[in-house]
Amino acid sequence: MSRFVVVPQWQGSGSSRAMRLVDGAGAIAGDLPRAACTPLEVPLEAGESLGSGIRRLSSLVRVRDLLERELAGAEEPVLVVGGDCGVAIGAVSAVASPDLALVWFDAHPDLHTPETSPSGAFGGMVLRAILGDAPAQLALPAGTITEDRVVLAASRDVDPAESAFLASSAVRTVPADAFTDPAVFADAVRATGASRVHIHVDLDVLDPSAVGGVSQPVPFGPSVAELVGAIRAVREALPTAGATLTGFAPASPEAAVDDLGAILRIIGALA
């Protein structure tokens, strides 16, 4: 992947630091080759829920449409840089097909629905929407990507409703302590039977000691080196259809600089 689409969406976040995601996406873009970057103009307004149970739905739908149009007909895989992890709905939708696997590196599984979400933030529902269980404006058609094609990695802050879903689903899970053996990830993605893979990375998947600029840090995650090794193992196992990198919310420009070296290592593995 040598092309980057930068999507500074904040409307999918439920954090009080949501606007910092705009700064985070800009900071990452500033360290990427300018000629390879395409910025998307995200609506300034928060947006309306339109009775959906999803906060700021109207803006989220608009960004999804803009991103799908931008990625349509892309000749090579694209790395989408968010913003909140809700940008993954447009990135995955643009390349989705029954032969696609999805590897979801995230401290949170993002498997809520509007009925179970405590916040109404789409960032906590996006993987469930990819599986088809969300209001029609955001959900992928049911069966486009099935549960058995999803590998959920290092999710360790899981709400009871998400645990209940995982207990009865075919989603493959890989715990944080498995990152010491990258082959686990290659085996998991091959076991999906897919022929291509989309890789999603929310930076909160990392241990808080590795990157400080995330909204909801969760302890006991992998190191940068372990995450890079896992990404490389996935890419060696299957061709990459695309990727998303989300969740950078630095407290200040100075704090962003402290994290960018680690983030660029991850981008190097993805791209």
XYZ file of N, CA and C in Angstrom:
813
model
N 0.835 -1.190 0.000
C 0.000 0.000 0.000
C 0.871 1.242 0.000
N 0.757 2.033 -1.028
C 1.522 3.265 -1.101
C 0.616 4.487 -1.144
N -0.689 4.303 -0.942
C -1.635 5.406 -0.946
C -2.353 5.459 0.392
N -2.552 6.674 0.887
C -3.179 6.884 2.186
C -4.368 7.830 2.013
N -5.495 7.458 2.592
C -6.663 8.340 2.638
C -6.859 8.721 4.098
N -6.824 10.013 4.365
C -6.866 10.520 5.741
C -8.276 11.015 6.037
N -8.886 10.427 7.062
C -10.295 10.694 7.379
C -10.386 11.113 8.847
N -10.316 12.427 9.141
C -10.297 12.882 10.540
C -11.679 12.901 11.185
N -12.347 11.783 11.102
C -13.693 11.667 11.688
C -13.584 11.549 13.207
N -14.443 12.275 13.901
C -14.511 12.198 15.356
C -15.899 11.795 15.839
N -16.871 11.842 14.940
C -18.268 11.682 15.350
C -18.614 10.287 15.833
N -17.792 9.281 15.534
C -18.071 7.930 15.990
C -17.561 7.631 17.381
N -16.826 8.569 17.956
C -16.229 8.352 19.271
C -17.192 8.738 20.375
N -17.130 8.012 21.479
C -17.907 8.354 22.656
C -17.074 9.029 23.721
N -15.820 9.353 23.399
C -14.909 9.918 24.384
C -15.055 11.428 24.482
N -14.772 11.961 25.658
C -14.730 13.413 25.824
C -13.536 14.016 25.083
N -12.610 13.165 24.657
C -11.445 13.614 23.896
C -11.636 13.403 22.400
N -12.870 13.283 21.956
C -13.112 12.911 20.560
C -12.482 13.877 19.568
N -12.536 15.178 19.839
C -11.991 16.140 18.882
C -10.480 16.003 18.715
N -9.817 15.400 19.681
C -8.377 15.185 19.536
C -8.059 14.187 18.419
N -9.051 13.390 18.030
C -8.843 12.464 16.915
C -8.582 13.217 15.612
N -9.165 14.387 15.478
C -8.907 15.221 14.298
C -7.431 15.616 14.266
N -6.918 16.058 15.407
C -5.510 16.432 15.499
C -4.598 15.223 15.267
N -5.024 14.072 15.782
C -4.202 12.870 15.624
C -4.069 12.457 14.167
N -5.180 12.476 13.447
C -5.114 12.128 12.023
C -4.233 13.105 11.272
N -4.337 14.394 11.622
C -3.489 15.389 10.969
C -2.023 15.200 11.286
N -1.723 14.830 12.514
C -0.326 14.606 12.898
C 0.279 13.434 12.133
N -0.487 12.368 11.999
C 0.007 11.217 11.233
C 0.221 11.614 9.778
N -0.767 12.298 9.199
C -0.656 12.703 7.797
C 0.569 13.576 7.564
N 0.907 14.393 8.560
C 2.063 15.272 8.413
C 3.377 14.530 8.282
N 3.420 13.263 8.709
C 4.640 12.462 8.607
C 4.590 11.463 7.454
N 3.552 11.534 6.629
C 3.439 10.669 5.456
C 3.777 11.462 4.196
N 4.170 10.787 3.120
C 4.466 11.513 1.883
C 3.236 12.270 1.393
N 3.367 13.580 1.230
C 2.204 14.394 0.879
C 1.567 13.942 -0.425
N 2.384 13.570 -1.393
C 1.847 13.187 -2.694
C 1.039 11.900 -2.633
N 1.258 11.096 -1.586
C 0.550 9.821 -1.462
C -0.708 9.928 -0.622
N -0.990 11.116 -0.062
C -2.107 11.295 0.866
C -3.280 12.003 0.197
N -4.462 11.467 0.432
C -5.699 12.118 0.009
C -6.510 12.423 1.251
N -6.688 13.709 1.604
C -7.521 14.040 2.764
C -8.995 14.071 2.389
N -9.838 13.529 3.252
C -11.280 13.633 3.067
C -11.811 14.724 3.981
N -12.742 15.504 3.476
C -13.329 16.584 4.256
C -14.487 16.032 5.081
N -14.262 15.935 6.373
C -15.274 15.426 7.292
C -16.192 16.574 7.700
N -17.500 16.345 7.801
C -18.413 17.411 8.215
C -17.994 18.009 9.554
N -18.148 19.319 9.690
C -17.829 19.966 10.952
C -18.898 19.704 12.008
N -20.143 19.550 11.541
C -21.236 19.389 12.489
C -21.246 17.990 13.101
N -21.809 17.919 14.302
C -21.880 16.632 14.987
C -22.797 15.669 14.259
N -23.947 16.158 13.780
C -24.899 15.276 13.118
C -26.005 14.854 14.064
N -27.022 14.232 13.488
C -28.216 13.823 14.239
C -28.332 12.303 14.276
N -28.985 11.791 15.322
C -29.154 10.343 15.446
C -30.288 9.817 14.576
N -31.231 10.673 14.218
C -32.350 10.308 13.336
C -33.130 9.099 13.865
N -33.234 9.002 15.178
C -33.996 7.923 15.793
C -33.350 6.555 15.711
N -32.073 6.498 15.353
C -31.407 5.218 15.130
C -30.820 4.595 16.390
N -30.631 5.403 17.440
C -29.891 4.924 18.605
C -28.395 5.074 18.453
N -27.942 5.645 17.324
C -26.517 5.894 17.087
C -26.292 7.401 17.077
N -25.468 7.879 17.972
C -25.196 9.311 18.032
C -24.504 9.787 16.755
N -24.958 10.950 16.244
C -24.308 11.621 15.110
C -24.400 10.810 13.821
N -25.455 10.021 13.699
C -25.603 9.117 12.560
C -25.485 9.834 11.225
N -26.122 10.984 11.072
C -26.151 11.633 9.765
C -24.750 11.968 9.264
N -23.874 12.431 10.150
C -22.502 12.722 9.742
C -21.725 11.451 9.427
N -21.960 10.402 10.197
C -21.277 9.130 9.954
C -21.644 8.558 8.592
N -22.908 8.643 8.232
C -23.343 8.137 6.931
C -22.703 8.943 5.812
N -22.629 10.239 6.001
C -22.018 11.089 4.972
C -20.548 10.731 4.760
N -19.812 10.540 5.853
C -18.401 10.183 5.724
C -18.243 8.813 5.073
N -19.085 7.868 5.460
C -19.007 6.552 4.831
C -19.182 6.666 3.322
N -20.168 7.429 2.876
C -20.410 7.580 1.443
C -19.219 8.225 0.749
N -18.649 9.265 1.367
C -17.484 9.938 0.781
C -16.311 8.973 0.651
N -16.099 8.159 1.684
C -14.959 7.236 1.673
C -15.163 6.126 0.656
N -16.358 5.589 0.578
C -16.615 4.539 -0.412
C -16.387 5.061 -1.830
N -16.820 6.284 -2.091
C -16.601 6.861 -3.423
C -15.119 7.074 -3.697
N -14.394 7.498 -2.674
C -12.961 7.726 -2.851
C -12.213 6.431 -3.135
N -12.646 5.347 -2.509
C -11.941 4.067 -2.663
C -12.438 3.253 -3.852
N -13.570 3.625 -4.419
C -14.131 2.857 -5.535
C -13.148 2.812 -6.693
N -12.910 1.611 -7.181
C -12.036 1.445 -8.333
C -10.557 1.607 -8.048
N -10.163 1.637 -6.769
C -8.745 1.757 -6.440
C -7.966 0.585 -7.030
N -6.847 0.871 -7.633
C -6.071 -0.166 -8.319
C -5.159 -0.938 -7.386
N -4.966 -0.446 -6.182
C -4.110 -1.120 -5.206
C -4.694 -0.905 -3.818
N -4.308 -1.716 -2.849
C -4.832 -1.537 -1.494
C -4.502 -0.159 -0.943
N -5.412 0.367 -0.141
C -5.286 1.706 0.437
C -5.294 1.595 1.951
N -4.461 2.397 2.602
C -4.486 2.507 4.056
C -5.293 3.741 4.431
N -6.393 3.535 5.140
C -7.243 4.618 5.608
C -6.806 4.994 7.019
N -6.476 6.262 7.203
C -6.018 6.766 8.489
C -7.136 7.589 9.115
N -7.677 7.121 10.257
C -8.682 7.881 10.994
C -8.000 8.756 12.017
N -8.736 9.487 12.752
C -10.105 9.427 13.134
C -10.459 8.232 14.009
N -11.747 8.249 14.347
C -12.266 7.149 15.147
C -12.430 5.894 14.308
N -12.612 4.751 14.987
C -12.618 3.482 14.274
C -13.873 3.268 13.445
N -14.850 4.174 13.551
C -16.008 4.088 12.679
C -15.670 4.234 11.208
N -14.499 4.807 10.887
C -14.127 4.923 9.468
C -13.960 3.559 8.819
N -13.795 2.517 9.641
C -13.609 1.181 9.082
C -14.828 0.698 8.320
N -16.027 1.215 8.627
C -17.212 0.733 7.914
C -17.118 1.079 6.434
N -16.661 2.273 6.104
C -16.512 2.633 4.705
C -15.332 1.949 4.050
N -14.234 1.814 4.787
C -13.041 1.177 4.227
C -13.281 -0.293 3.918
N -13.941 -0.999 4.843
C -14.219 -2.417 4.620
C -15.290 -2.592 3.551
N -16.322 -1.760 3.594
C -17.397 -1.856 2.603
C -16.862 -1.734 1.191
N -15.857 -0.891 0.995
C -15.325 -0.654 -0.349
C -14.644 -1.877 -0.942
N -14.189 -2.800 -0.084
C -13.467 -3.983 -0.586
C -14.161 -5.285 -0.203
N -15.333 -5.189 0.447
C -15.978 -6.380 1.017
C -16.463 -7.345 -0.047
N -16.313 -8.618 0.254
C -16.810 -9.705 -0.579
C -16.738 -10.975 0.265
N -17.416 -12.043 -0.159
C -17.408 -13.271 0.646
C -16.026 -13.907 0.819
N -15.042 -13.506 0.006
C -13.706 -14.094 0.141
C -12.786 -13.250 1.020
N -13.326 -12.239 1.706
C -12.506 -11.324 2.499
C -12.513 -11.724 3.966
N -11.330 -11.818 4.565
C -11.197 -11.957 6.012
C -10.934 -10.585 6.612
N -11.250 -10.454 7.884
C -11.050 -9.195 8.591
C -10.326 -9.489 9.897
N -9.155 -8.875 10.066
C -8.414 -8.992 11.322
C -8.569 -7.676 12.068
N -9.090 -7.753 13.283
C -9.484 -6.584 14.057
C -8.606 -6.486 15.299
N -7.563 -5.661 15.226
C -6.671 -5.423 16.361
C -7.243 -4.257 17.172
N -7.783 -4.530 18.337
C -8.475 -3.493 19.104
C -8.622 -3.959 20.541
N -8.384 -3.076 21.489
C -8.590 -3.436 22.895
C -10.060 -3.643 23.215
N -10.941 -3.099 22.360
C -12.388 -3.225 22.535
C -12.958 -3.941 21.318
N -13.856 -4.878 21.484
C -14.332 -5.643 20.327
C -15.292 -4.891 19.416
N -15.873 -3.792 19.890
C -16.759 -2.967 19.044
C -17.935 -3.786 18.507
N -18.526 -4.576 19.373
C -19.589 -5.501 18.975
C -20.955 -5.153 19.564
N -21.111 -3.919 20.006
C -22.410 -3.497 20.511
C -23.389 -3.251 19.358
N -24.651 -3.168 19.717
C -25.709 -2.689 18.834
C -26.316 -1.449 19.494
N -27.179 -0.708 18.787
C -27.821 0.429 19.456
C -28.591 0.019 20.707
N -29.075 -1.200 20.754
C -29.848 -1.667 21.912
C -28.961 -1.980 23.113
N -27.710 -2.342 22.898
C -26.842 -2.725 24.009
C -25.805 -1.672 24.369
N -25.555 -0.723 23.491
C -24.489 0.252 23.721
C -24.816 1.180 24.880
N -23.903 1.331 25.827
C -24.149 2.264 26.933
C -23.972 3.721 26.533
N -23.295 3.971 25.408
C -22.975 5.346 25.011
C -23.692 5.828 23.755
N -24.116 4.895 22.906
C -24.668 5.269 21.611
C -23.628 5.668 20.600
N -22.345 5.502 20.921
C -21.261 5.868 20.009
C -21.030 4.748 19.002
N -20.929 5.111 17.726
C -20.781 4.099 16.691
C -19.447 3.368 16.782
N -18.435 4.021 17.346
C -17.152 3.347 17.478
C -17.228 2.042 18.235
N -18.198 1.925 19.131
C -18.379 0.679 19.874
C -19.260 -0.327 19.184
N -19.731 0.004 17.962
C -20.653 -0.867 17.231
C -20.136 -1.266 15.850
N -18.989 -0.727 15.453
C -18.629 -0.801 14.031
C -18.389 -2.228 13.555
N -17.760 -3.083 14.357
C -17.543 -4.457 13.903
C -18.871 -5.196 13.768
N -19.788 -4.940 14.664
C -21.116 -5.558 14.559
C -21.831 -5.061 13.302
N -21.637 -3.789 12.947
C -22.233 -3.251 11.729
C -21.622 -3.891 10.484
N -20.323 -4.160 10.519
C -19.681 -4.851 9.400
C -20.281 -6.240 9.213
N -20.669 -6.867 10.316
C -21.306 -8.181 10.251
C -22.781 -8.106 9.869
N -23.298 -6.874 9.709
C -24.652 -6.704 9.196
C -25.707 -6.380 10.234
N -25.311 -6.248 11.504
C -26.285 -6.044 12.577
C -26.216 -4.601 13.067
N -26.896 -3.701 12.336
C -26.932 -2.280 12.656
C -28.009 -1.648 11.785
N -28.391 -0.410 12.052
C -29.327 0.264 11.159
C -28.822 0.254 9.713
N -29.753 0.178 8.796
C -29.414 -0.037 7.381
C -28.492 1.027 6.816
N -28.533 2.250 7.356
C -27.696 3.310 6.807
C -26.210 3.023 6.986
N -25.868 2.179 7.950
C -24.457 1.911 8.221
C -24.069 0.443 8.060
N -24.990 -0.476 8.228
C -24.632 -1.899 8.193
C -24.253 -2.358 6.796
N -23.288 -3.273 6.713
C -23.071 -4.008 5.470
C -24.209 -5.002 5.298
N -24.564 -5.345 4.074
C -25.606 -6.360 3.887
C -25.249 -7.650 4.611
N -26.203 -8.239 5.279
C -25.953 -9.470 6.036
C -25.337 -10.531 5.148
N -24.293 -11.174 5.640
C -23.634 -12.227 4.890
C -22.495 -11.753 4.015
N -22.301 -10.440 3.898
C -21.180 -9.939 3.093
C -19.860 -10.395 3.697
N -19.721 -10.196 4.997
C -18.592 -10.745 5.755
C -19.185 -11.518 6.920
N -18.899 -12.787 6.979
C -19.504 -13.644 7.995
C -18.603 -13.754 9.227
N -19.195 -14.163 10.320
C -18.468 -14.238 11.587
C -17.202 -15.082 11.486
N -17.269 -16.176 10.740
C -16.116 -17.072 10.668
C -14.961 -16.506 9.863
N -15.158 -15.339 9.245
C -14.073 -14.671 8.517
C -13.419 -13.568 9.349
N -13.832 -13.426 10.612
C -13.318 -12.359 11.467
C -12.372 -12.931 12.516
N -11.217 -12.285 12.667
C -10.257 -12.613 13.721
C -10.148 -11.390 14.622
N -10.531 -11.545 15.874
C -10.536 -10.460 16.857
C -9.309 -10.631 17.752
N -8.424 -9.637 17.739
C -7.129 -9.816 18.393
C -6.930 -8.828 19.532
N -6.568 -9.347 20.688
C -6.166 -8.584 21.872
C -7.278 -7.738 22.459
N -8.521 -8.074 22.223
C -9.634 -7.368 22.871
C -9.727 -7.834 24.319
N -9.584 -6.903 25.226
C -9.526 -7.263 26.642
C -10.391 -6.367 27.518
N -11.104 -5.428 26.909
C -12.092 -4.633 27.636
C -13.444 -4.914 26.973
N -14.078 -5.968 27.422
C -15.255 -6.518 26.745
C -16.457 -6.388 27.678
N -17.509 -5.729 27.190
C -18.729 -5.571 27.987
C -19.534 -6.869 28.001
N -20.424 -7.039 28.980
C -21.206 -8.281 29.071
C -21.992 -8.613 27.803
N -22.598 -7.622 27.155
C -23.359 -7.901 25.935
C -22.452 -8.389 24.814
N -21.232 -7.868 24.766
C -20.283 -8.315 23.754
C -19.791 -9.728 24.068
N -19.564 -10.008 25.331
C -19.167 -11.367 25.733
C -20.233 -12.380 25.354
N -21.490 -12.011 25.555
C -22.584 -12.918 25.215
C -22.622 -13.180 23.718
N -22.399 -12.142 22.928
C -22.371 -12.338 21.482
C -21.216 -13.259 21.089
N -20.038 -13.013 21.628
C -18.870 -13.817 21.259
C -19.041 -15.281 21.668
N -19.720 -15.513 22.771
C -19.890 -16.882 23.261
C -20.677 -17.745 22.296
N -21.529 -17.132 21.496
C -22.369 -17.902 20.581
C -22.027 -17.654 19.111
N -20.942 -16.935 18.873
C -20.598 -16.587 17.489
C -19.434 -17.430 16.989
N -19.159 -17.300 15.694
C -18.040 -18.008 15.073
C -16.815 -17.121 14.911
N -16.831 -15.937 15.529
C -15.678 -15.045 15.472
C -14.484 -15.712 16.161
N -13.337 -15.694 15.508
C -12.114 -16.233 16.108
C -11.468 -15.164 16.973
N -11.042 -15.530 18.155
C -10.389 -14.578 19.057
C -8.963 -15.028 19.348
N -8.077 -14.041 19.407
C -6.676 -14.290 19.754
C -6.337 -13.381 20.929
N -5.956 -13.928 22.078
C -5.714 -13.095 23.258
C -4.411 -12.321 23.159
N -4.270 -11.321 24.016
C -3.088 -10.466 23.986
C -1.808 -11.236 24.269
N -1.879 -12.284 25.090
C -0.647 -13.008 25.418
C -0.167 -13.905 24.283
N -0.911 -13.990 23.191
C -0.489 -14.801 22.045
C 0.441 -14.039 21.100
N 0.640 -12.747 21.334
C 1.457 -11.948 20.418
C 2.926 -12.341 20.436
N 3.330 -13.130 21.409
C 4.719 -13.584 21.427
C 5.005 -14.574 20.307
N 3.967 -15.114 19.679
C 4.131 -16.077 18.584
C 3.343 -15.603 17.365
N 3.967 -14.867 16.454
C 3.241 -14.336 15.294
C 2.579 -15.409 14.437
N 3.083 -16.623 14.478
C 2.495 -17.692 13.667
C 1.040 -17.940 14.032
N 0.650 -17.623 15.261
C -0.739 -17.784 15.686
C -1.662 -16.975 14.777
N -1.223 -15.808 14.377
C -2.054 -14.932 13.553
C -2.127 -15.435 12.120
N -1.023 -15.938 11.615
C -1.050 -16.526 10.279
C -1.986 -17.725 10.244
N -1.925 -18.559 11.263
C -2.800 -19.733 11.324
C -4.270 -19.309 11.419
N -4.544 -18.295 12.235
C -5.928 -17.865 12.422
C -6.524 -17.312 11.142
N -5.763 -16.524 10.413
C -6.322 -15.923 9.200
C -6.441 -16.961 8.090
N -5.533 -17.912 8.021
C -5.674 -18.990 7.026
C -6.893 -19.851 7.346
N -7.174 -20.033 8.622
C -8.303 -20.884 9.020
C -9.648 -20.295 8.614
N -9.690 -19.014 8.287
C -10.951 -18.422 7.835
C -11.353 -18.932 6.453
N -10.389 -19.448 5.693
C -10.686 -19.903 4.337
C -10.781 -18.781 3.328
N -10.484 -17.548 3.741
C -10.556 -16.405 2.840
C -9.338 -16.365 1.921
N -9.445 -15.542 0.893
C -8.320 -15.387 -0.032
C -7.699 -13.998 0.025
N -8.315 -13.065 0.768
C -7.787 -11.719 0.962
C -8.082 -11.295 2.397
N -7.398 -10.248 2.855
C -7.618 -9.806 4.230
C -7.577 -8.286 4.313
N -8.470 -7.737 5.121
C -8.405 -6.335 5.522
C -7.926 -6.316 6.965
N -6.978 -5.437 7.273
C -6.404 -5.350 8.624
C -6.807 -4.021 9.240
N -7.462 -4.102 10.398
C -7.853 -2.908 11.144
C -7.032 -2.823 12.417
N -6.445 -1.650 12.656
C -5.682 -1.413 13.887
C -6.237 -0.180 14.583
N -6.809 -0.375 15.768
C -7.082 0.737 16.673
C -5.885 0.798 17.617
N -5.281 1.969 17.736
C -4.029 2.075 18.480
C -4.178 1.719 19.956
N -5.414 1.695 20.472
C -5.556 1.279 21.873
C -5.336 -0.212 22.068
N -5.135 -0.954 20.973
C -4.766 -2.362 21.111
C -3.421 -2.506 21.820
N -2.575 -1.484 21.680
C -1.249 -1.527 22.280
C -1.312 -1.347 23.799
N -0.293 -1.829 24.464
C -0.163 -1.531 25.877
C 0.022 -0.023 26.048
N -0.574 0.591 27.078
C -0.435 2.041 27.258
C 1.004 2.533 27.356
N 1.922 1.665 27.701
C 3.324 2.079 27.759
C 3.913 2.303 26.371
N 3.250 1.792 25.341
C 3.774 1.892 23.979
C 3.336 3.163 23.272
N 2.075 3.564 23.459
C 1.525 4.771 22.847
C 0.613 5.431 23.868
N 0.853 6.711 24.155
C 0.074 7.396 25.166
C -1.167 8.093 24.639
N -1.193 8.414 23.341
C -2.247 9.249 22.795
C -3.472 8.492 22.343
N -4.101 7.763 23.241
C -5.355 7.079 22.923
C -6.400 7.480 23.956
N -7.673 7.415 23.547
C -8.757 7.891 24.406
C -9.089 6.925 25.536
N -8.985 5.627 25.251
C -9.386 4.619 26.229
C -8.295 3.564 26.366
N -7.190 3.908 27.048
C -6.103 2.934 27.199
C -6.527 1.749 28.048
N -6.034 0.579 27.668
C -6.346 -0.652 28.394
C -5.026 -1.374 28.660
N -4.709 -1.695 29.906
C -3.419 -2.330 30.190
C -3.316 -3.748 29.629
N -2.066 -4.226 29.622
C -1.733 -5.604 29.259
C -1.945 -5.887 27.766
N -1.633 -4.911 26.942
C -1.660 -5.120 25.500
C -0.279 -5.447 24.962
N -0.187 -5.725 23.659
C 1.098 -6.027 23.046
C 1.982 -4.794 22.926
N 3.250 -5.036 22.735
C 4.188 -3.958 22.426
C 4.094 -3.612 20.941
N 4.751 -2.538 20.549
C 4.782 -2.177 19.130
C 5.443 -3.289 18.313
N 6.544 -3.817 18.806
C 7.238 -4.879 18.079
C 6.353 -6.108 17.914
N 5.599 -6.452 18.947
C 4.711 -7.617 18.854
C 3.571 -7.369 17.870
N 3.007 -6.175 17.884
C 1.947 -5.865 16.927
C 2.477 -5.872 15.501
N 3.633 -5.287 15.288
C 4.235 -5.292 13.954
C 4.473 -6.725 13.483
N 4.964 -7.587 14.370
C 5.181 -8.982 13.999
C 3.894 -9.688 13.621
N 2.810 -9.398 14.352
C 1.513 -10.013 14.044
C 0.987 -9.526 12.700
N 1.105 -8.230 12.423
C 0.648 -7.693 11.142
C 1.429 -8.331 9.992
N 2.715 -8.433 10.142
C 3.530 -9.032 9.077
C 3.158 -10.488 8.849
N 2.858 -11.202 9.922
C 2.456 -12.605 9.773
C 1.146 -12.717 9.003
N 0.194 -11.828 9.295
C -1.078 -11.830 8.572
C -0.849 -11.527 7.100
N -0.008 -10.544 6.818
C 0.230 -10.149 5.425
C 0.971 -11.237 4.641
N 1.790 -12.001 5.331
C 2.471 -13.117 4.659
C 1.518 -14.268 4.386
N 0.467 -14.366 5.206
C -0.483 -15.467 5.047
C -1.462 -15.223 3.909
N -1.920 -13.963 3.755
C -2.920 -13.639 2.736
C -2.607 -12.288 2.098
N -2.967 -12.098 0.837
C -2.833 -10.769 0.224
C -3.723 -9.763 0.935
N -3.236 -8.536 1.034
C -3.967 -7.493 1.746
C -4.879 -6.742 0.784
N -6.159 -6.619 1.162
C -7.113 -5.856 0.357
C -7.169 -4.403 0.780
N -6.737 -4.104 1.992
C -6.765 -2.748 2.515
C -6.506 -2.774 4.002
N -6.438 -1.577 4.604
C -6.169 -1.492 6.038
C -6.727 -0.192 6.584
N -6.963 -0.185 7.897
C -7.351 1.027 8.607
C -6.494 1.170 9.852
N -6.135 2.407 10.152
C -5.392 2.742 11.368
C -6.134 3.881 12.044
N -6.559 3.678 13.282
C -7.442 4.643 13.929
C -7.065 4.840 15.395
N -7.699 5.865 15.998
C -7.659 5.996 17.448
C -6.552 6.846 18.021
N -5.856 7.665 17.191
C -4.787 8.493 17.735
C -5.387 9.819 18.202
N -5.299 10.080 19.515
C -5.906 11.273 20.113
C -4.899 11.929 21.056
N -3.857 12.519 20.513
C -2.807 13.084 21.382
C -3.304 14.282 22.172
N -2.764 14.450 23.362
C -3.179 15.542 24.231
C -2.665 16.891 23.749
N -1.583 16.893 22.977
C -0.984 18.130 22.494
C -0.077 17.798 21.312
N 0.327 18.810 20.527
C 1.282 18.538 19.446
C 2.582 17.929 19.956
N 3.032 18.367 21.136
C 4.263 17.817 21.696
C 4.090 16.339 22.051
N 2.920 16.004 22.606
C 2.661 14.608 22.936
C 2.548 13.757 21.685
N 2.018 14.322 20.611
C 1.906 13.580 19.356
C 3.280 13.152 18.867
N 4.254 14.041 18.982
C 5.607 13.730 18.518
C 6.162 12.513 19.242
N 5.848 12.403 20.520
C 6.359 11.274 21.304
C 5.871 9.927 20.774
N 4.671 9.910 20.176
C 4.058 8.651 19.731
C 4.278 8.349 18.251
N 4.662 9.345 17.471
C 4.657 9.162 16.022
C 5.677 8.132 15.548
N 6.786 7.992 16.250
C 7.759 6.978 15.847
C 7.155 5.586 15.887
N 6.432 5.275 16.964
C 5.779 3.967 17.081
C 4.705 3.800 16.023
N 3.915 4.854 15.797
C 2.831 4.776 14.817
C 3.387 4.547 13.412
N 4.477 5.204 13.086
C 5.056 5.027 11.749
C 5.616 3.622 11.565
N 6.068 2.991 12.636
C 6.492 1.584 12.538
C 5.309 0.692 12.168
N 4.165 0.977 12.784
C 2.959 0.198 12.483
C 2.501 0.446 11.044
N 2.536 1.693 10.625
C 2.180 2.012 9.244
C 3.118 1.306 8.274
N 4.383 1.261 8.612
C 5.320 0.547 7.756
C 4.966 -0.918 7.599
N 4.495 -1.537 8.679
C 4.076 -2.939 8.590
C 2.815 -3.100 7.765
N 1.894 -2.143 7.890
C 0.646 -2.219 7.137
C 0.852 -1.905 5.662
N 1.751 -0.985 5.389
C 1.889 -0.467 4.012
C 3.068 -1.053 3.273
